[in-house]
Amino acid sequence: MSTALHQADGHARAPVSNSLSVKLAALLAAAFLAVGGLLVVATQAMFEPARLLELSTDVMIGSVVFSLLAALCVFNLFTRRLKRLTEAVDAYQHGDFKTPLRLAEADPRGDEIERLAAHVEGMTGRIATQLAELERLATRRRDLLANVSHDLRTPLASMQGYLEILLLRRGELSEAEERNYLEVAAKHSERLGRLVNDLFQLTKLEAEDVQPQRERFPLAELVQDVAQKFALDAAQRRLTLHAACGAAMPLVEADIGMVERVLENLVENALRHTPEGGCVTLALGLAQGRASVAVSDTGVGIPADELDKVFDRFYRADRTGARHHAGLGLAIARLMVQLHGGQLVVRSTPGQGTTFSFDLPLAETRPAGTAALHNEQGHNATQSGLRPEGAGDTLAAP
């Protein structure tokens, strides 16, 4: 490991030959060689006494002039690049910070000035990226406030209207009318509570304040339970709800509450967007060492240009029956699946239907004794009336 770190550090550092000190030493060496050559020539001429004084004066003046010229060349070599870098940073400072700098001197493996230019270039790139992310978050925040205001205003206005009617016409309404108004107000109150709970849960998930409480459980039984829960709703909509669990599935290790919420959101979404006489299917399988779950419907489908938006907050597809829902269910489901290391994927063909699928980690295999105990518990649960992990059943049909 130390060898690998040493090699990585060697790749990160610039070669010694590219440092300013080496370049300066090279320039000074060249200057000294030039001066040395002049001194050799002057020494040969010094044997002529008549020219001794004249030659000494010329050597002194030449040495001073040469030293000044060499110093100016070295100074210009170093300050010219620093000046260009300073001008670029000054221009960037007076800009909008959205466009990162592109510097010709930037070289991560060059000398000190070239590495400084590379760091400045990278820093401006990160600033531009962070500004773009902040703008995107600000836009999402504005959209969120607008959508929340609209979705909260609608049920509140309806509740207020029906309650005002009950107050103003107290004693004039029949018992059936009063009950009808109260049921409508209660329905809008329930919708309002569900929206607030979804917003609260989505905010916690996005802030990563929630961690899955993993446990081992049979996924097939959970799928059957969720399908059974929506069987009455499917029958009322004249839809066929089918749970195709297939052969016995291995246990998964996940948060059973989160997985149940994901399944409920997907099934509810499928039922809502499937016309009368259609079919919704829940299917299980194995793929790449993980359990896969797919919820398919025979609804109207989603256009290709809208597939990348279905997981956005408050997105409502222009499909049948979506007008009474806030559009948070799929966003919540995707975040919950990501907490388990999986991905929620959508495939859709307009006019034929849509399939949402996700994957979960399988539970590690336990020793034979523990497996036997689990099988005995499963047998006892089956005798107690729980559904076994068998083939799929049609739970609701029109």
Short mmCIF file of N, CA and C in Angstrom, two decimals, residues 28-179:
data_model
loop_
_atom_site.label_atom_id
_atom_site.label_comp_id
_atom_site.label_asym_id
_atom_site.label_seq_id
_atom_site.Cartn_x
_atom_site.Cartn_y
_atom_site.Cartn_z
N LEU A 28 21.62 31.03 -15.12
CA LEU A 28 22.84 31.55 -14.49
C LEU A 28 24.07 30.81 -14.96
N ALA A 29 23.97 29.50 -15.14
CA ALA A 29 25.11 28.73 -15.64
C ALA A 29 25.51 29.20 -17.03
N ALA A 30 24.49 29.44 -17.88
CA ALA A 30 24.81 29.95 -19.22
C ALA A 30 25.48 31.31 -19.15
N ALA A 31 24.99 32.16 -18.22
CA ALA A 31 25.60 33.49 -18.08
C ALA A 31 27.04 33.37 -17.61
N PHE A 32 27.28 32.50 -16.64
CA PHE A 32 28.64 32.34 -16.13
C PHE A 32 29.57 31.77 -17.20
N LEU A 33 29.07 30.88 -18.01
CA LEU A 33 29.89 30.34 -19.10
C LEU A 33 30.27 31.43 -20.09
N ALA A 34 29.28 32.30 -20.38
CA ALA A 34 29.58 33.41 -21.29
C ALA A 34 30.62 34.35 -20.69
N VAL A 35 30.45 34.67 -19.40
CA VAL A 35 31.41 35.55 -18.73
C VAL A 35 32.79 34.88 -18.67
N GLY A 36 32.79 33.57 -18.38
CA GLY A 36 34.05 32.85 -18.34
C GLY A 36 34.77 32.88 -19.67
N GLY A 37 34.02 32.73 -20.76
CA GLY A 37 34.63 32.80 -22.08
C GLY A 37 35.25 34.16 -22.35
N LEU A 38 34.54 35.21 -21.95
CA LEU A 38 35.10 36.55 -22.11
C LEU A 38 36.37 36.74 -21.30
N LEU A 39 36.35 36.19 -20.09
CA LEU A 39 37.55 36.31 -19.25
C LEU A 39 38.74 35.58 -19.85
N VAL A 40 38.49 34.44 -20.45
CA VAL A 40 39.59 33.71 -21.09
C VAL A 40 40.19 34.52 -22.23
N VAL A 41 39.32 35.12 -23.02
CA VAL A 41 39.80 35.96 -24.13
C VAL A 41 40.57 37.16 -23.59
N ALA A 42 39.98 37.76 -22.52
CA ALA A 42 40.65 38.93 -21.94
C ALA A 42 41.99 38.57 -21.34
N THR A 43 42.08 37.42 -20.73
CA THR A 43 43.34 36.99 -20.11
C THR A 43 44.43 36.83 -21.15
N GLN A 44 44.06 36.29 -22.31
CA GLN A 44 45.05 36.13 -23.38
C GLN A 44 45.56 37.47 -23.87
N ALA A 45 44.69 38.47 -23.86
CA ALA A 45 45.10 39.79 -24.35
C ALA A 45 45.83 40.60 -23.29
N MET A 46 45.73 40.18 -22.03
CA MET A 46 46.36 40.95 -20.95
C MET A 46 47.87 40.90 -20.99
N PHE A 47 48.42 39.96 -21.73
CA PHE A 47 49.89 39.88 -21.81
C PHE A 47 50.49 41.04 -22.60
N GLU A 48 49.64 41.84 -23.25
CA GLU A 48 50.11 43.03 -23.95
C GLU A 48 49.96 44.22 -23.01
N PRO A 49 51.05 44.73 -22.41
CA PRO A 49 50.97 45.79 -21.40
C PRO A 49 50.30 47.05 -21.92
N ALA A 50 50.44 47.34 -23.18
CA ALA A 50 49.87 48.59 -23.69
C ALA A 50 48.35 48.59 -23.64
N ARG A 51 47.78 47.43 -23.73
CA ARG A 51 46.32 47.34 -23.76
C ARG A 51 45.71 46.94 -22.42
N LEU A 52 46.54 46.84 -21.37
CA LEU A 52 46.05 46.34 -20.09
C LEU A 52 44.96 47.24 -19.51
N LEU A 53 45.21 48.56 -19.46
CA LEU A 53 44.24 49.47 -18.87
C LEU A 53 42.96 49.53 -19.71
N GLU A 54 43.13 49.60 -21.02
CA GLU A 54 41.96 49.66 -21.90
C GLU A 54 41.12 48.40 -21.78
N LEU A 55 41.80 47.27 -21.72
CA LEU A 55 41.07 45.99 -21.65
C LEU A 55 40.34 45.84 -20.32
N SER A 56 40.96 46.27 -19.24
CA SER A 56 40.30 46.19 -17.93
C SER A 56 39.03 47.02 -17.89
N THR A 57 39.10 48.20 -18.49
CA THR A 57 37.91 49.05 -18.54
C THR A 57 36.80 48.41 -19.36
N ASP A 58 37.17 47.86 -20.53
CA ASP A 58 36.16 47.21 -21.37
C ASP A 58 35.52 46.01 -20.67
N VAL A 59 36.34 45.22 -19.97
CA VAL A 59 35.82 44.06 -19.26
C VAL A 59 34.85 44.48 -18.16
N MET A 60 35.18 45.53 -17.44
CA MET A 60 34.30 46.00 -16.37
C MET A 60 32.97 46.48 -16.93
N ILE A 61 33.06 47.31 -17.99
CA ILE A 61 31.81 47.82 -18.59
C ILE A 61 31.00 46.68 -19.18
N GLY A 62 31.68 45.76 -19.88
CA GLY A 62 30.96 44.62 -20.46
C GLY A 62 30.31 43.74 -19.41
N SER A 63 31.00 43.53 -18.29
CA SER A 63 30.42 42.70 -17.22
C SER A 63 29.16 43.34 -16.65
N VAL A 64 29.20 44.66 -16.44
CA VAL A 64 28.03 45.35 -15.90
C VAL A 64 26.86 45.28 -16.88
N VAL A 65 27.15 45.56 -18.17
CA VAL A 65 26.08 45.52 -19.18
C VAL A 65 25.51 44.10 -19.32
N PHE A 66 26.40 43.12 -19.36
CA PHE A 66 25.93 41.74 -19.48
C PHE A 66 25.09 41.32 -18.28
N SER A 67 25.51 41.71 -17.08
CA SER A 67 24.74 41.35 -15.88
C SER A 67 23.36 41.97 -15.90
N LEU A 68 23.30 43.25 -16.36
CA LEU A 68 21.99 43.91 -16.44
C LEU A 68 21.09 43.22 -17.47
N LEU A 69 21.65 42.91 -18.62
CA LEU A 69 20.85 42.23 -19.64
C LEU A 69 20.39 40.85 -19.19
N ALA A 70 21.27 40.11 -18.52
CA ALA A 70 20.89 38.79 -18.03
C ALA A 70 19.80 38.88 -16.98
N ALA A 71 19.91 39.89 -16.08
CA ALA A 71 18.89 40.06 -15.04
C ALA A 71 17.55 40.43 -15.65
N LEU A 72 17.58 41.32 -16.69
CA LEU A 72 16.33 41.70 -17.35
C LEU A 72 15.69 40.50 -18.05
N CYS A 73 16.50 39.67 -18.68
CA CYS A 73 15.95 38.49 -19.36
C CYS A 73 15.31 37.52 -18.36
N VAL A 74 16.00 37.28 -17.25
CA VAL A 74 15.45 36.38 -16.23
C VAL A 74 14.18 36.96 -15.63
N PHE A 75 14.20 38.26 -15.33
CA PHE A 75 13.03 38.90 -14.74
C PHE A 75 11.84 38.86 -15.70
N ASN A 76 12.11 39.12 -16.99
CA ASN A 76 11.02 39.10 -17.98
C ASN A 76 10.47 37.69 -18.15
N LEU A 77 11.35 36.68 -18.09
CA LEU A 77 10.90 35.30 -18.23
C LEU A 77 9.90 34.92 -17.15
N PHE A 78 10.18 35.35 -15.93
CA PHE A 78 9.31 34.95 -14.82
C PHE A 78 8.07 35.84 -14.72
N THR A 79 8.24 37.15 -14.92
CA THR A 79 7.11 38.07 -14.69
C THR A 79 6.13 38.11 -15.86
N ARG A 80 6.57 37.75 -17.06
CA ARG A 80 5.66 37.80 -18.21
C ARG A 80 4.49 36.85 -18.02
N ARG A 81 4.76 35.64 -17.57
CA ARG A 81 3.68 34.67 -17.34
C ARG A 81 2.83 35.04 -16.13
N LEU A 82 3.49 35.58 -15.09
CA LEU A 82 2.72 36.02 -13.93
C LEU A 82 1.81 37.17 -14.29
N LYS A 83 2.27 38.06 -15.17
CA LYS A 83 1.44 39.18 -15.60
C LYS A 83 0.21 38.68 -16.35
N ARG A 84 0.41 37.72 -17.26
CA ARG A 84 -0.74 37.18 -17.99
C ARG A 84 -1.71 36.49 -17.05
N LEU A 85 -1.18 35.78 -16.07
CA LEU A 85 -2.05 35.12 -15.09
C LEU A 85 -2.81 36.14 -14.26
N THR A 86 -2.14 37.23 -13.85
CA THR A 86 -2.80 38.27 -13.07
C THR A 86 -3.91 38.94 -13.87
N GLU A 87 -3.63 39.24 -15.15
CA GLU A 87 -4.65 39.87 -16.00
C GLU A 87 -5.86 38.95 -16.18
N ALA A 88 -5.61 37.64 -16.34
CA ALA A 88 -6.73 36.70 -16.51
C ALA A 88 -7.57 36.62 -15.24
N VAL A 89 -6.91 36.61 -14.07
CA VAL A 89 -7.66 36.55 -12.81
C VAL A 89 -8.43 37.85 -12.57
N ASP A 90 -7.84 39.01 -12.92
CA ASP A 90 -8.56 40.28 -12.79
C ASP A 90 -9.80 40.30 -13.67
N ALA A 91 -9.66 39.83 -14.90
CA ALA A 91 -10.82 39.79 -15.80
C ALA A 91 -11.89 38.83 -15.27
N TYR A 92 -11.43 37.72 -14.73
CA TYR A 92 -12.39 36.76 -14.16
C TYR A 92 -13.11 37.35 -12.95
N GLN A 93 -12.40 38.12 -12.15
CA GLN A 93 -12.99 38.72 -10.96
C GLN A 93 -14.13 39.66 -11.30
N HIS A 94 -14.03 40.33 -12.45
CA HIS A 94 -15.08 41.28 -12.86
C HIS A 94 -16.13 40.62 -13.76
N GLY A 95 -16.05 39.32 -13.93
CA GLY A 95 -17.04 38.62 -14.73
C GLY A 95 -18.16 38.06 -13.89
N ASP A 96 -18.90 37.11 -14.47
CA ASP A 96 -20.04 36.51 -13.77
C ASP A 96 -19.69 35.18 -13.10
N PHE A 97 -18.43 34.76 -13.17
CA PHE A 97 -17.93 33.53 -12.54
C PHE A 97 -18.55 32.27 -13.13
N LYS A 98 -19.30 32.40 -14.22
CA LYS A 98 -19.95 31.23 -14.80
C LYS A 98 -19.09 30.54 -15.85
N THR A 99 -18.10 31.27 -16.36
CA THR A 99 -17.22 30.70 -17.38
C THR A 99 -15.84 30.47 -16.79
N PRO A 100 -15.38 29.23 -16.69
CA PRO A 100 -14.05 28.97 -16.10
C PRO A 100 -12.94 29.49 -16.99
N LEU A 101 -11.82 29.81 -16.37
CA LEU A 101 -10.66 30.30 -17.10
C LEU A 101 -10.01 29.18 -17.91
N ARG A 102 -9.45 29.56 -19.05
CA ARG A 102 -8.65 28.64 -19.87
C ARG A 102 -7.31 29.33 -20.10
N LEU A 103 -6.27 28.88 -19.41
CA LEU A 103 -4.96 29.52 -19.41
C LEU A 103 -3.97 28.70 -20.22
N ALA A 104 -3.22 29.40 -21.10
CA ALA A 104 -2.24 28.70 -21.93
C ALA A 104 -1.09 28.17 -21.09
N GLU A 105 -0.82 28.83 -19.95
CA GLU A 105 0.31 28.41 -19.11
C GLU A 105 -0.02 27.22 -18.22
N ALA A 106 -1.28 26.84 -18.16
CA ALA A 106 -1.69 25.80 -17.22
C ALA A 106 -1.08 24.45 -17.59
N ASP A 107 -0.34 23.87 -16.65
CA ASP A 107 0.27 22.56 -16.85
C ASP A 107 0.50 21.94 -15.47
N PRO A 108 -0.27 20.92 -15.11
CA PRO A 108 -0.12 20.32 -13.77
C PRO A 108 1.26 19.74 -13.51
N ARG A 109 2.04 19.48 -14.57
CA ARG A 109 3.37 18.89 -14.40
C ARG A 109 4.47 19.86 -14.77
N GLY A 110 4.13 21.16 -14.88
CA GLY A 110 5.11 22.16 -15.24
C GLY A 110 5.81 22.75 -14.02
N ASP A 111 6.37 23.95 -14.20
CA ASP A 111 7.03 24.60 -13.08
C ASP A 111 6.01 25.23 -12.15
N GLU A 112 6.49 26.01 -11.17
CA GLU A 112 5.60 26.54 -10.15
C GLU A 112 4.53 27.44 -10.74
N ILE A 113 4.89 28.29 -11.69
CA ILE A 113 3.91 29.19 -12.30
C ILE A 113 2.89 28.41 -13.12
N GLU A 114 3.33 27.42 -13.88
CA GLU A 114 2.40 26.62 -14.68
C GLU A 114 1.47 25.80 -13.80
N ARG A 115 1.97 25.28 -12.68
CA ARG A 115 1.10 24.55 -11.76
C ARG A 115 0.12 25.50 -11.09
N LEU A 116 0.58 26.72 -10.75
CA LEU A 116 -0.34 27.71 -10.18
C LEU A 116 -1.46 28.04 -11.16
N ALA A 117 -1.12 28.19 -12.44
CA ALA A 117 -2.14 28.46 -13.45
C ALA A 117 -3.12 27.29 -13.56
N ALA A 118 -2.60 26.07 -13.47
CA ALA A 118 -3.49 24.89 -13.52
C ALA A 118 -4.43 24.87 -12.33
N HIS A 119 -3.94 25.21 -11.14
CA HIS A 119 -4.80 25.24 -9.95
C HIS A 119 -5.86 26.33 -10.07
N VAL A 120 -5.48 27.49 -10.59
CA VAL A 120 -6.45 28.57 -10.79
C VAL A 120 -7.52 28.14 -11.79
N GLU A 121 -7.10 27.49 -12.85
CA GLU A 121 -8.05 27.00 -13.85
C GLU A 121 -9.02 25.99 -13.25
N GLY A 122 -8.50 25.05 -12.47
CA GLY A 122 -9.37 24.08 -11.82
C GLY A 122 -10.31 24.72 -10.82
N MET A 123 -9.81 25.71 -10.08
CA MET A 123 -10.65 26.39 -9.09
C MET A 123 -11.81 27.13 -9.76
N THR A 124 -11.53 27.82 -10.86
CA THR A 124 -12.61 28.53 -11.56
C THR A 124 -13.62 27.54 -12.15
N GLY A 125 -13.14 26.36 -12.57
CA GLY A 125 -14.06 25.34 -13.06
C GLY A 125 -15.00 24.85 -11.97
N ARG A 126 -14.46 24.63 -10.77
CA ARG A 126 -15.31 24.21 -9.66
C ARG A 126 -16.28 25.30 -9.25
N ILE A 127 -15.84 26.55 -9.29
CA ILE A 127 -16.75 27.66 -8.96
C ILE A 127 -17.91 27.71 -9.95
N ALA A 128 -17.60 27.56 -11.24
CA ALA A 128 -18.66 27.56 -12.26
C ALA A 128 -19.63 26.41 -12.04
N THR A 129 -19.10 25.24 -11.72
CA THR A 129 -19.98 24.09 -11.47
C THR A 129 -20.87 24.31 -10.26
N GLN A 130 -20.30 24.84 -9.19
CA GLN A 130 -21.09 25.10 -7.99
C GLN A 130 -22.14 26.17 -8.22
N LEU A 131 -21.80 27.20 -9.00
CA LEU A 131 -22.80 28.23 -9.31
C LEU A 131 -23.95 27.64 -10.12
N ALA A 132 -23.63 26.79 -11.09
CA ALA A 132 -24.69 26.14 -11.88
C ALA A 132 -25.58 25.27 -10.99
N GLU A 133 -24.96 24.57 -10.03
CA GLU A 133 -25.74 23.74 -9.12
C GLU A 133 -26.62 24.60 -8.22
N LEU A 134 -26.09 25.74 -7.75
CA LEU A 134 -26.88 26.64 -6.92
C LEU A 134 -28.07 27.21 -7.70
N GLU A 135 -27.84 27.56 -8.96
CA GLU A 135 -28.94 28.07 -9.77
C GLU A 135 -29.99 26.99 -10.00
N ARG A 136 -29.52 25.76 -10.22
CA ARG A 136 -30.48 24.67 -10.41
C ARG A 136 -31.30 24.44 -9.15
N LEU A 137 -30.64 24.49 -7.98
CA LEU A 137 -31.36 24.32 -6.73
C LEU A 137 -32.33 25.47 -6.48
N ALA A 138 -31.93 26.68 -6.84
CA ALA A 138 -32.82 27.83 -6.67
C ALA A 138 -34.06 27.69 -7.56
N THR A 139 -33.84 27.21 -8.78
CA THR A 139 -34.98 26.99 -9.68
C THR A 139 -35.91 25.91 -9.13
N ARG A 140 -35.32 24.83 -8.63
CA ARG A 140 -36.14 23.77 -8.03
C ARG A 140 -36.89 24.27 -6.82
N ARG A 141 -36.24 25.15 -6.02
CA ARG A 141 -36.90 25.67 -4.84
C ARG A 141 -38.10 26.55 -5.23
N ARG A 142 -37.91 27.35 -6.26
CA ARG A 142 -39.03 28.18 -6.71
C ARG A 142 -40.17 27.32 -7.25
N ASP A 143 -39.80 26.32 -8.04
CA ASP A 143 -40.84 25.42 -8.55
C ASP A 143 -41.54 24.69 -7.42
N LEU A 144 -40.75 24.29 -6.41
CA LEU A 144 -41.34 23.58 -5.27
C LEU A 144 -42.33 24.46 -4.54
N LEU A 145 -41.95 25.71 -4.29
CA LEU A 145 -42.85 26.62 -3.58
C LEU A 145 -44.13 26.86 -4.39
N ALA A 146 -43.96 27.03 -5.70
CA ALA A 146 -45.14 27.25 -6.54
C ALA A 146 -46.05 26.03 -6.53
N ASN A 147 -45.47 24.84 -6.66
CA ASN A 147 -46.29 23.62 -6.68
C ASN A 147 -46.93 23.35 -5.34
N VAL A 148 -46.15 23.54 -4.25
CA VAL A 148 -46.70 23.32 -2.92
C VAL A 148 -47.84 24.30 -2.64
N SER A 149 -47.66 25.56 -3.03
CA SER A 149 -48.71 26.55 -2.81
C SER A 149 -49.98 26.14 -3.54
N HIS A 150 -49.83 25.67 -4.78
CA HIS A 150 -51.00 25.27 -5.54
C HIS A 150 -51.67 24.04 -4.93
N ASP A 151 -50.86 23.04 -4.58
CA ASP A 151 -51.44 21.80 -4.07
C ASP A 151 -52.03 21.96 -2.68
N LEU A 152 -51.49 22.88 -1.89
CA LEU A 152 -52.08 23.12 -0.58
C LEU A 152 -53.33 24.00 -0.68
N ARG A 153 -53.32 24.93 -1.64
CA ARG A 153 -54.45 25.84 -1.76
C ARG A 153 -55.72 25.12 -2.18
N THR A 154 -55.59 24.15 -3.09
CA THR A 154 -56.78 23.48 -3.61
C THR A 154 -57.57 22.74 -2.53
N PRO A 155 -56.97 21.84 -1.76
CA PRO A 155 -57.77 21.16 -0.71
C PRO A 155 -58.20 22.11 0.41
N LEU A 156 -57.37 23.09 0.74
CA LEU A 156 -57.76 24.04 1.78
C LEU A 156 -58.97 24.85 1.35
N ALA A 157 -58.98 25.30 0.09
CA ALA A 157 -60.12 26.08 -0.40
C ALA A 157 -61.39 25.22 -0.41
N SER A 158 -61.24 23.96 -0.82
CA SER A 158 -62.42 23.08 -0.84
C SER A 158 -62.94 22.82 0.56
N MET A 159 -62.05 22.53 1.50
CA MET A 159 -62.47 22.32 2.88
C MET A 159 -63.16 23.56 3.45
N GLN A 160 -62.53 24.72 3.19
CA GLN A 160 -63.11 25.95 3.71
C GLN A 160 -64.50 26.20 3.13
N GLY A 161 -64.66 25.93 1.81
CA GLY A 161 -65.96 26.16 1.18
C GLY A 161 -67.05 25.27 1.76
N TYR A 162 -66.78 23.99 1.89
CA TYR A 162 -67.81 23.08 2.42
C TYR A 162 -68.11 23.36 3.88
N LEU A 163 -67.10 23.69 4.67
CA LEU A 163 -67.35 23.99 6.07
C LEU A 163 -68.14 25.28 6.23
N GLU A 164 -67.88 26.27 5.37
CA GLU A 164 -68.66 27.51 5.43
C GLU A 164 -70.11 27.26 5.07
N ILE A 165 -70.34 26.38 4.09
CA ILE A 165 -71.73 26.03 3.75
C ILE A 165 -72.43 25.39 4.95
N LEU A 166 -71.73 24.49 5.62
CA LEU A 166 -72.32 23.85 6.80
C LEU A 166 -72.65 24.87 7.88
N LEU A 167 -71.79 25.87 8.06
CA LEU A 167 -72.05 26.88 9.09
C LEU A 167 -73.17 27.82 8.68
N LEU A 168 -73.17 28.27 7.43
CA LEU A 168 -74.17 29.24 6.99
C LEU A 168 -75.55 28.62 6.87
N ARG A 169 -75.62 27.36 6.48
CA ARG A 169 -76.92 26.72 6.26
C ARG A 169 -77.22 25.68 7.34
N ARG A 170 -76.70 25.93 8.50
CA ARG A 170 -76.95 25.01 9.61
C ARG A 170 -78.44 24.97 9.93
N GLY A 171 -78.96 23.79 9.98
CA GLY A 171 -80.38 23.60 10.25
C GLY A 171 -81.23 23.56 9.01
N GLU A 172 -80.69 24.00 7.85
CA GLU A 172 -81.45 23.98 6.61
C GLU A 172 -81.15 22.75 5.77
N LEU A 173 -79.98 22.16 5.98
CA LEU A 173 -79.57 21.01 5.18
C LEU A 173 -80.13 19.72 5.77
N SER A 174 -80.40 18.79 4.90
CA SER A 174 -80.83 17.48 5.36
C SER A 174 -79.63 16.73 5.93
N GLU A 175 -79.91 15.66 6.63
CA GLU A 175 -78.83 14.87 7.22
C GLU A 175 -77.93 14.28 6.14
N ALA A 176 -78.50 13.87 5.01
CA ALA A 176 -77.72 13.30 3.91
C ALA A 176 -76.80 14.36 3.31
N GLU A 177 -77.31 15.60 3.15
CA GLU A 177 -76.48 16.66 2.58
C GLU A 177 -75.32 17.02 3.52
N GLU A 178 -75.64 17.10 4.82
CA GLU A 178 -74.58 17.41 5.78
C GLU A 178 -73.50 16.32 5.77
N ARG A 179 -73.94 15.08 5.71
CA ARG A 179 -72.98 13.98 5.68
C ARG A 179 -72.12 14.04 4.41
#
